[in-house]
Each structure stands twice: as structure tokens, then as C-alpha cells.
Amino acid sequence: MPVQQTFAASRNATWAPTLIYQYRGRPLPLAGARIDMQLRLYPGQPGNAMLTIRNVPFTDKLVGGTGNSEDDLRELTLEPSVKPGAVDGSEPNTLRSLPGLQTPEPGDPQTFAFDILITYADGQSERLAGGSFIADPGVTIA
């Protein structure tokens, strides 16, 4: 079952959290896998995503157990990153390029839907996490 989360970012600063997901069992088959994250206006929005982070860097490590048991505790660590982009919003796939900066009122945050998808080497996919991504306008303009 995917993890439900809420993330927040400022449009005027790089968003680069370290996301740690713990799970029990044997290691996931991550050799040759890819992890991507998308933001959309709402869940299931057709067409292109508002923002896509491809090939999110990740590591998977044993944090408790023998290394070969269903009871092992493991951590999958992700390091997504999105730059703020040009002040006028003209740079695609950045925080400032997201729609809604002046809607409904200037200065209001905008909420998007996100998900994080693991695509394994065999082409199978699994949704790791999803939820709300709040883009706040920020105050300091560089």
C-alpha cells in the first residue's frame, strides 16, 4: 500500500528533501529500476504532468536483521530535487513554472497531487507514495 504524505515547497528555493521509507522483508529488485515523481493538478489528471522528476537518486540498505530474512528491516532512501527556476516562470519543470501562482489570490499556496513510482527492470511498476504537494510562493525573490 502506498505511503500517503504531504510535501511543501517554496517556489523561490530548491526543494531537495531526503525521503526515507522503511519496509520489512527481502530487498526490492532495484537493479536496473527507475524511480520517478510527478505533480499534477489533481489525481488522474490526463496529459502531461505539471512537473516531473525522472530518475530520482535512491539507495536501499539493511538497517536491522540478517540480510536474508522476511523479518529484515530495510530503508529505501530517495533524494528528489527541483530547482526554483526563472522568476518569470518561463523555465519548464521548475517550481516557479507550476500554475496557480496568482490563483485564487496573489500569495496563496497552490496544492497539487503527486505520486512516486518505482519501475522495475522487468517493466512492472509500483506506486511507492502519493498525496499532496503544496507550493508556497515564498517571500524572498532572488
PDB file of N, CA, C and O in Angstrom, residues 14 19 26 43 52 55-56 80 87 99 118 128:
ATOM      1  N   THR A  14      15.214  25.799  -3.897  1.00  0.00           N
ATOM      2  CA  THR A  14      15.316  24.409  -4.340  1.00  0.00           C
ATOM      3  C   THR A  14      14.648  23.491  -3.316  1.00  0.00           C
ATOM      4  O   THR A  14      14.844  23.647  -2.113  1.00  0.00           O
ATOM      5  N   LEU A  19      14.041  11.563   1.509  1.00  0.00           N
ATOM      6  CA  LEU A  19      12.846  10.795   1.860  1.00  0.00           C
ATOM      7  C   LEU A  19      13.271   9.386   2.235  1.00  0.00           C
ATOM      8  O   LEU A  19      13.971   8.717   1.466  1.00  0.00           O
ATOM      9  N   ARG A  26      12.720  -8.986   2.298  1.00  0.00           N
ATOM     10  CA  ARG A  26      13.910  -9.085   1.458  1.00  0.00           C
ATOM     11  C   ARG A  26      14.049  -7.807   0.626  1.00  0.00           C
ATOM     12  O   ARG A  26      13.083  -7.086   0.443  1.00  0.00           O
ATOM     13  N   PRO A  43      -5.412  14.206  -8.841  1.00  0.00           N
ATOM     14  CA  PRO A  43      -5.143  12.797  -9.133  1.00  0.00           C
ATOM     15  C   PRO A  43      -5.851  12.353 -10.415  1.00  0.00           C
ATOM     16  O   PRO A  43      -7.014  12.681 -10.632  1.00  0.00           O
ATOM     17  N   THR A  52       7.783  16.881 -13.552  1.00  0.00           N
ATOM     18  CA  THR A  52       8.255  15.502 -13.483  1.00  0.00           C
ATOM     19  C   THR A  52       9.703  15.481 -13.037  1.00  0.00           C
ATOM     20  O   THR A  52      10.534  16.221 -13.565  1.00  0.00           O
ATOM     21  N   ASN A  55      14.244   9.681 -12.767  1.00  0.00           N
ATOM     22  CA  ASN A  55      15.440   9.024 -12.237  1.00  0.00           C
ATOM     23  C   ASN A  55      15.884   9.613 -10.899  1.00  0.00           C
ATOM     24  O   ASN A  55      17.027  10.061 -10.749  1.00  0.00           O
ATOM     25  N   VAL A  56      14.975   9.626  -9.946  1.00  0.00           N
ATOM     26  CA  VAL A  56      15.291  10.111  -8.600  1.00  0.00           C
ATOM     27  C   VAL A  56      16.406   9.223  -8.021  1.00  0.00           C
ATOM     28  O   VAL A  56      16.277   7.994  -8.022  1.00  0.00           O
ATOM     29  N   PRO A  80      14.949  13.332  -4.239  1.00  0.00           N
ATOM     30  CA  PRO A  80      14.438  14.135  -5.357  1.00  0.00           C
ATOM     31  C   PRO A  80      14.909  15.585  -5.229  1.00  0.00           C
ATOM     32  O   PRO A  80      15.234  16.039  -4.135  1.00  0.00           O
ATOM     33  N   VAL A  87      12.435  33.574 -12.385  1.00  0.00           N
ATOM     34  CA  VAL A  87      11.443  34.343 -11.635  1.00  0.00           C
ATOM     35  C   VAL A  87      10.146  34.512 -12.429  1.00  0.00           C
ATOM     36  O   VAL A  87       9.054  34.488 -11.867  1.00  0.00           O
ATOM     37  N   PRO A  99       1.568  26.105 -12.364  1.00  0.00           N
ATOM     38  CA  PRO A  99       0.462  27.058 -12.477  1.00  0.00           C
ATOM     39  C   PRO A  99      -0.092  27.459 -11.114  1.00  0.00           C
ATOM     40  O   PRO A  99       0.193  26.816 -10.103  1.00  0.00           O
ATOM     41  N   ILE A 118       7.953   3.449  -8.711  1.00  0.00           N
ATOM     42  CA  ILE A 118       9.128   2.623  -8.994  1.00  0.00           C
ATOM     43  C   ILE A 118       8.796   1.795 -10.225  1.00  0.00           C
ATOM     44  O   ILE A 118       7.760   1.127 -10.264  1.00  0.00           O
ATOM     45  N   LEU A 128       4.946   3.952  -4.863  1.00  0.00           N
ATOM     46  CA  LEU A 128       5.575   3.971  -3.541  1.00  0.00           C
ATOM     47  C   LEU A 128       4.867   4.933  -2.600  1.00  0.00           C
ATOM     48  O   LEU A 128       4.637   4.628  -1.438  1.00  0.00           O
TER      49      LEU A 128
END
